Short mmCIF file of C-alpha atoms in Angstrom, two decimals:
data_model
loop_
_atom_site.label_atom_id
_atom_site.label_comp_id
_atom_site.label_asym_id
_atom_site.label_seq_id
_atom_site.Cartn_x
_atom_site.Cartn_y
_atom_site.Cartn_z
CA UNK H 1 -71.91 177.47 124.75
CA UNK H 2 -73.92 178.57 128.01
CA UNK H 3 -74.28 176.13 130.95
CA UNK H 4 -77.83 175.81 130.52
CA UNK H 5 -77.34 174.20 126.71
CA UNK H 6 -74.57 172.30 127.73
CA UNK H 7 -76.60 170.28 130.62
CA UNK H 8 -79.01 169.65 127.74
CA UNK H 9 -76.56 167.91 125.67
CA UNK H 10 -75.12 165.67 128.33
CA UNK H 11 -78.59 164.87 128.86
CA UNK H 12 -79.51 163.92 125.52
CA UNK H 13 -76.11 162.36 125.08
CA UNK H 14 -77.03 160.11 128.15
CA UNK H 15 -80.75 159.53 127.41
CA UNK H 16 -79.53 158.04 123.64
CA UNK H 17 -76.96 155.19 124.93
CA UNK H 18 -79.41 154.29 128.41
CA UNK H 19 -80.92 151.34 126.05
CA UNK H 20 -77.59 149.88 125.36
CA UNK H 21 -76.74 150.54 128.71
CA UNK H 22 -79.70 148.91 130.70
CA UNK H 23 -79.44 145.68 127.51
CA UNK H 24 -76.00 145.17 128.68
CA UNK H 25 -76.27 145.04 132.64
CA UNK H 26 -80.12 143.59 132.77
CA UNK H 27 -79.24 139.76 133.82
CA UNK H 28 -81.23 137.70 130.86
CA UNK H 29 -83.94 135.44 132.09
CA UNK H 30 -83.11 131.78 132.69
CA UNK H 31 -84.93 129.33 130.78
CA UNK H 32 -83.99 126.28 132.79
CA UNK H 33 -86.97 124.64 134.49
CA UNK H 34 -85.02 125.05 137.97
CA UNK H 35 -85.43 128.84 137.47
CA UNK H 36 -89.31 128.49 137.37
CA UNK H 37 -90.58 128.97 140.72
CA UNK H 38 -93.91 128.18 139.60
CA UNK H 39 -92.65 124.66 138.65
CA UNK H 40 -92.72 122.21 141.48
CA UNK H 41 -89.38 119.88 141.93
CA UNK H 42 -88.13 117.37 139.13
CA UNK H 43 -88.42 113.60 140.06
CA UNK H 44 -86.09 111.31 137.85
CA UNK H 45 -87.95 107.74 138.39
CA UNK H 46 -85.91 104.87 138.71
CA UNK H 47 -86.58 101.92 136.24
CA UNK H 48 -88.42 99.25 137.99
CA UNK H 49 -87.13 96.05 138.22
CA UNK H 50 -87.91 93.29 135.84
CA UNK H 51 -90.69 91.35 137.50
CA UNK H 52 -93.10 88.07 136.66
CA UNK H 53 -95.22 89.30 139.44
CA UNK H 54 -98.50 90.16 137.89
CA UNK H 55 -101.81 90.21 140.23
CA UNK H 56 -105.67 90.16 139.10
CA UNK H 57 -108.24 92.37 140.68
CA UNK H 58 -108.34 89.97 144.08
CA UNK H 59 -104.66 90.27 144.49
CA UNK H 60 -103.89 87.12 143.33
CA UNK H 61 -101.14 86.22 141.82
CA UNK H 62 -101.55 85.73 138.06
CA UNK H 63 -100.09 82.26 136.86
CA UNK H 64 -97.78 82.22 133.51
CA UNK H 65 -98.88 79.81 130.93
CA UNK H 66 -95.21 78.62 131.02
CA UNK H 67 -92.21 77.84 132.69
CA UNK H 68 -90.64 81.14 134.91
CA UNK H 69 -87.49 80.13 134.02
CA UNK H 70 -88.41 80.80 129.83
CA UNK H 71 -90.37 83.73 130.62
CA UNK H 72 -87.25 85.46 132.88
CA UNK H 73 -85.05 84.97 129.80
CA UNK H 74 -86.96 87.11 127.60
CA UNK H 75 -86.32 89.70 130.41
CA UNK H 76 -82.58 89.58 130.52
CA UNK H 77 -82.19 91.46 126.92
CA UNK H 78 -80.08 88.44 125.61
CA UNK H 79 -78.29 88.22 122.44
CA UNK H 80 -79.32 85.92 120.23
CA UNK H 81 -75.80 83.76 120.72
CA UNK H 82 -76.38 83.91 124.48
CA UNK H 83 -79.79 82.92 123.99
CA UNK H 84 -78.93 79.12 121.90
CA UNK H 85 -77.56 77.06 124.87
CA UNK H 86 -80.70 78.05 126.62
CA UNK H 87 -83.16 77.41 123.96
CA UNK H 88 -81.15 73.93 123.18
CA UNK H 89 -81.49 73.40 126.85
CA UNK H 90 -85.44 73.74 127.25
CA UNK H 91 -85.59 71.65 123.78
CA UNK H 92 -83.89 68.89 125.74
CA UNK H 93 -86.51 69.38 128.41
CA UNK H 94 -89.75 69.39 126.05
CA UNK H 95 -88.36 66.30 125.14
CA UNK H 96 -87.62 64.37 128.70
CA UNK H 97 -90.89 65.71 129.70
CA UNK H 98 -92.71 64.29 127.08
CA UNK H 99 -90.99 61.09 127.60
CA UNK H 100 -92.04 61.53 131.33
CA UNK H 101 -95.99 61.65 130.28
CA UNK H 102 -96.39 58.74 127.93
CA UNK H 103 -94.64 56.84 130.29
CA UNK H 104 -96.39 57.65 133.35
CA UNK H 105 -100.09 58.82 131.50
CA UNK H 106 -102.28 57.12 134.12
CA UNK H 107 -100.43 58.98 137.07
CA UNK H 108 -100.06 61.88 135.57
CA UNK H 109 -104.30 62.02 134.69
CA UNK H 110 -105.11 60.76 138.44
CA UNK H 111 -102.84 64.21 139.47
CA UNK H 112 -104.13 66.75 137.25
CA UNK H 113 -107.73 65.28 138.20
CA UNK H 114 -107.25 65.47 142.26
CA UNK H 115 -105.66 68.93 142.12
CA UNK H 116 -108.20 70.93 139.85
CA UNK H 117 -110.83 68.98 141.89
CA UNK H 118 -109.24 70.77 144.90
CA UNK H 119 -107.93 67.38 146.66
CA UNK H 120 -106.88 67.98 150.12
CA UNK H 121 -102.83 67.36 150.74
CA UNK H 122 -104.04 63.54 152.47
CA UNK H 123 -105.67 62.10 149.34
CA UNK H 124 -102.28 63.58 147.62
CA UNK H 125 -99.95 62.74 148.95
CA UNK H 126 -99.86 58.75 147.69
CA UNK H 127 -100.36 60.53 144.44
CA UNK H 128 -97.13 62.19 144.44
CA UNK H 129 -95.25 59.50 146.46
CA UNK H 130 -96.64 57.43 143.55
CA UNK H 131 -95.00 59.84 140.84
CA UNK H 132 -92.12 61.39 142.78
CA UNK H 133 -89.36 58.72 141.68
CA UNK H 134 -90.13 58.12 137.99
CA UNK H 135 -90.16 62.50 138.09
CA UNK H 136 -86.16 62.83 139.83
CA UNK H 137 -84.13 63.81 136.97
CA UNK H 138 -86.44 66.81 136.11
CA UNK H 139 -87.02 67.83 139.54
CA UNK H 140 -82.93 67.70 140.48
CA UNK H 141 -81.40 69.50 139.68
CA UNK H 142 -84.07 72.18 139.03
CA UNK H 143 -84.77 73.59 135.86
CA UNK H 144 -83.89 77.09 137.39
CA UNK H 145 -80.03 75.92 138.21
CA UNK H 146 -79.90 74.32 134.98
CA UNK H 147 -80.23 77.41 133.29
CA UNK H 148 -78.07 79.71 135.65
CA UNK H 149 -75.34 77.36 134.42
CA UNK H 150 -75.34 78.38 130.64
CA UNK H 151 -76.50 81.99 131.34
CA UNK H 152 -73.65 84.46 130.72
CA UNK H 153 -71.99 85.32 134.39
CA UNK H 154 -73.60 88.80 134.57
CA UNK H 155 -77.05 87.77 134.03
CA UNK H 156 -77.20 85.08 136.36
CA UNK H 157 -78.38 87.19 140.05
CA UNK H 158 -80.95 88.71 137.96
CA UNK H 159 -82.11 85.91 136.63
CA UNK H 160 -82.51 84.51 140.14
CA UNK H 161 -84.18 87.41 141.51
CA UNK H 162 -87.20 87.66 138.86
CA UNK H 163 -87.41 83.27 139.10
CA UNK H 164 -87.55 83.09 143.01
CA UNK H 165 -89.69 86.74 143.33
CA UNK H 166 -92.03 84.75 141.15
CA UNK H 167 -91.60 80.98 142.67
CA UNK H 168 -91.63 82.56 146.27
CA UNK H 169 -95.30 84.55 145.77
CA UNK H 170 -96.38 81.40 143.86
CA UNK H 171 -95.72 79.30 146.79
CA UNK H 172 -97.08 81.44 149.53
CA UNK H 173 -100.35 81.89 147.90
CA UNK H 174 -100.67 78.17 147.35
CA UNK H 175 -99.71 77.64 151.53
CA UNK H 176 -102.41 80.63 152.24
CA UNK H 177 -104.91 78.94 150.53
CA UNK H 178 -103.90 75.35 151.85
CA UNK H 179 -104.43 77.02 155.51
CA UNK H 180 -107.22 78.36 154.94
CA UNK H 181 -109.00 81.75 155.65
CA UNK H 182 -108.03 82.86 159.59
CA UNK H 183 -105.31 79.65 159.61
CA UNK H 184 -101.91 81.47 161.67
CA UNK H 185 -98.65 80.95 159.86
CA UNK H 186 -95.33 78.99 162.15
CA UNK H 187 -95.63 80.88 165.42
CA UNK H 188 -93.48 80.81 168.49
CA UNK H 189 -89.49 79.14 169.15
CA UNK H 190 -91.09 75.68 167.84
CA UNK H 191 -92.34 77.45 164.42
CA UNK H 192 -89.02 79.24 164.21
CA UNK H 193 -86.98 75.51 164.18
CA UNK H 194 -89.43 74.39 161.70
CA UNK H 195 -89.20 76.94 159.11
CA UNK H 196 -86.29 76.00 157.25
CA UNK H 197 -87.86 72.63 157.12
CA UNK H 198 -90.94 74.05 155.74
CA UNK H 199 -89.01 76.43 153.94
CA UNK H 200 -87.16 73.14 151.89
CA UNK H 201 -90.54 71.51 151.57
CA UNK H 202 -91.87 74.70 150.33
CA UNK H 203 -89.40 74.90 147.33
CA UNK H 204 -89.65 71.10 146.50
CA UNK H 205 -93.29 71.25 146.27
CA UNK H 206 -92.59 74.64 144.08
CA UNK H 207 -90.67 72.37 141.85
CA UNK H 208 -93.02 70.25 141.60
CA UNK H 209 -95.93 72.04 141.00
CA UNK H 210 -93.99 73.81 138.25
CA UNK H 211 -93.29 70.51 136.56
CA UNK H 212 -97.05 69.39 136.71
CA UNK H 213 -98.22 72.36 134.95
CA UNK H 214 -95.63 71.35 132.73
CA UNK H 215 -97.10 68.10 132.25
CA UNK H 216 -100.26 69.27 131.74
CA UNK H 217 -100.02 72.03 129.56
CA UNK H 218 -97.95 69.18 127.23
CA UNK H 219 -100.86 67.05 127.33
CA UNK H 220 -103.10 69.84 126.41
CA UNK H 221 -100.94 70.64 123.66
CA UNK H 222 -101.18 66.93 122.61
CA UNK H 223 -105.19 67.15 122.69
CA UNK H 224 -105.40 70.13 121.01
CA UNK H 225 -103.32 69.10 118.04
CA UNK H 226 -105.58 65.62 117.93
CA UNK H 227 -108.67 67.90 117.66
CA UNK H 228 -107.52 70.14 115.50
CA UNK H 229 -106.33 67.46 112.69
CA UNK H 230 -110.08 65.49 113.63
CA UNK H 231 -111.69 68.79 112.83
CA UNK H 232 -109.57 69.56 109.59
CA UNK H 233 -110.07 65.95 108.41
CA UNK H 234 -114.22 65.88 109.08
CA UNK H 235 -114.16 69.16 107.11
CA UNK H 236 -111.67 67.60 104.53
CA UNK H 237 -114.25 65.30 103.32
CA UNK H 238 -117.44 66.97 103.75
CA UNK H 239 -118.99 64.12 106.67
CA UNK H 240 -122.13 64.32 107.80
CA UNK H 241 -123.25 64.13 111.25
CA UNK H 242 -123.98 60.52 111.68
CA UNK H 243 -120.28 59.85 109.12
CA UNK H 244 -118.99 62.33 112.03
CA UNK H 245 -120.26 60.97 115.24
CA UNK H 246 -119.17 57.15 114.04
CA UNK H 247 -115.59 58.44 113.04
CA UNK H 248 -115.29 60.02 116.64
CA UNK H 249 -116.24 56.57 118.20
CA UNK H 250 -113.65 54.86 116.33
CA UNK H 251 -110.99 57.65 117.25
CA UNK H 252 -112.32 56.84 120.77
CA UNK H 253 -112.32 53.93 120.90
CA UNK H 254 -108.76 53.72 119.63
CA UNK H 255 -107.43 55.96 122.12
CA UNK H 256 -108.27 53.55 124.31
CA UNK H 257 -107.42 50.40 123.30
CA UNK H 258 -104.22 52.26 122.89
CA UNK H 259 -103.85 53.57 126.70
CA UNK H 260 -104.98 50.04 127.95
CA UNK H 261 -102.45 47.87 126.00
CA UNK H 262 -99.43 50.47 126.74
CA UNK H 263 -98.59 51.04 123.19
CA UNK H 264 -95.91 53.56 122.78
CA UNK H 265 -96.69 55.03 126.11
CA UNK H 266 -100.22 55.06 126.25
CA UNK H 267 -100.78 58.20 124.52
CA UNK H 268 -97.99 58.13 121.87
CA UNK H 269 -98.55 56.93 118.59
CA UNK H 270 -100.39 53.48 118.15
CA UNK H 271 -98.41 50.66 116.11
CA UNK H 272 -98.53 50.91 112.42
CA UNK H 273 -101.11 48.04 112.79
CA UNK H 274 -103.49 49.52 114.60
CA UNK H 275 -103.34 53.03 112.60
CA UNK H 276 -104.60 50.52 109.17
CA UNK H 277 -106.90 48.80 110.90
CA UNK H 278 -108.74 51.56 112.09
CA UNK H 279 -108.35 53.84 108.59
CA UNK H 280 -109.95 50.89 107.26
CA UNK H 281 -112.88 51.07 109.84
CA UNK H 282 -112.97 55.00 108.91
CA UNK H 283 -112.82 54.49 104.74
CA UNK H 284 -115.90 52.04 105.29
CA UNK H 285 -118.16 54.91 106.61
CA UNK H 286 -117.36 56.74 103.37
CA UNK H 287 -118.44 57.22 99.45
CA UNK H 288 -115.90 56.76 97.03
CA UNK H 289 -115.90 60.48 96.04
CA UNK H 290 -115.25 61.00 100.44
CA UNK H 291 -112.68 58.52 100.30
CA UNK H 292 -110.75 60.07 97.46
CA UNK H 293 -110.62 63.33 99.68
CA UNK H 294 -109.76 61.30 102.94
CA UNK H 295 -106.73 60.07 101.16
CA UNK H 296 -105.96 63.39 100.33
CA UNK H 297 -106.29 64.94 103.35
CA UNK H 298 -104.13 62.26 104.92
CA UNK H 299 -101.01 63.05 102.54
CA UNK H 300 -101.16 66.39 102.97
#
């Protein structure tokens, strides 16, 4: 074989294994998303905390329409045995604090009245002096330690943390808008030795405030379940507007007589007495075909 012919068989021998060649030393691509440099850097967010904190449009803070301390143990991810010495616990509560409002209604109303009317703390103060003592055992020890002592070990500093992030923004808000717009907060070394004063008072009238929105959204409760059962019962027996208006007087004037003569707490239940006198009042309004429905309504 000449030189010339065997140069072109090294070459062709060469040129037929340069794929396999170049697929075996070519590095392969790396799909990772590091390897991108058009891709910008990968943030892993943390999980935010657990919060109650919730603010409207002003930057107010946006009030639950219950207790923190129920509302922070739906946040803990409890199991459902961890859960029934809690839920046994606030059933306990319910009950003291309804106990608390039929036996001190007239307070209570005179309260809720002075602070939605925006009563300054002067004209409240006799108020609450006036309710503080009969309200002790549900203001100490609070409803927050209560529950911290049942709460599995583990659960308990986050349970504390979402309560008092909550009770903390709660109260400031409520001492912002007690100052005033342009008021200055404890300045100075005289400010500094009041503060833990202020800081004690703070939490007690925290406490407080918590348990009168208790108390009120109880008695709301109570209303609403009174309307509800006048408003089933009117529709119950077909009344008309003048049967209506006269069975609402009586209801009223019921009520009353109730609240003024103390009878099971002023808003509880009236005697058995009283409930047959006024049915009686309430049958008279009706026809015998309305009456057969009323008593109808009434067992169901």
């Amino acid at each position: 074989m000449t030189p010339i012919r065997t140069r072109l068989v090294v070459l062709v021998a060469l040129a037929s294994c340069a794929p396999a060649l170049l697929a075996q030393e070519s590095p392969k691509p790396d799909a990772s998303p590091a390897a991108d440099p058009m891709r910008g850097p990968t943030i892993s967010e943390k999980p935010k905390p657990a919060t109650l904190v919730k603010r409207d449009m002003s930057g107010n803070v946006e009030r639950l329409e219950t207790r923190p301390e129920q509302a922070a143990i739906d946040l803990l991810a409890l199991t459902p045995e961890q859960r029934k010495p809690i839920e046994d616990l606030f059933n306990a509560r319910l009950v003291k604090v309804n106990k608390l409002l039929q036996e001190n209604y007239e307070i209570i109303l005179k309260l809720q009245a002075a602070r939605q009317g925006g009563a300054k703390p002067a004209e409240l103060r006799p108020l609450i002096q006036e309710f503080r003592p009969a309200a002790a055992a549900l203001l100490s020890p609070t409803l927050a330690e209560q529950v911290s002592g049942v709460l599995p070990e583990d659960k308990r500093a986050e349970f504390k943390r979402i309560v008092e992030e909550y009770t903390s923004a709660s109260v400031a808000q409520d001492a912002a808008a007690r100052r005033g717009p342009g008021a200055s907060s404890l300045e100075g070394e005289s400010g500094k030795a009041e503060r833990p004063r202020a800081a004690a008072a703070g939490a007690e009238r925290a406490e407080l405030g918590l348990l009168l929105r208790e108390l009120g959204r109880t008695l709301k409760g109570i209303v609403d379940d009174r309307k509800q059962h006048m408003e089933a019962f009117l529709k119950a027996i077909d009344a008309t507007p003048e049967q209506e208006a006269k069975i609402r007087a009586i209801t009223r004037e019921a009520a009353e007589a109730n609240r003024k003569s103390g009878g099971n707490g002023g808003i509880g239940e009236p005697t058995q007495e009283a409930k047959m006198a006024n049915w009686r009042k309430i049958l008279d309004l009706l026809t015998p075909e309305q009456r057969k429905k009323a008593i109808e309504s009434r067992r169901g």
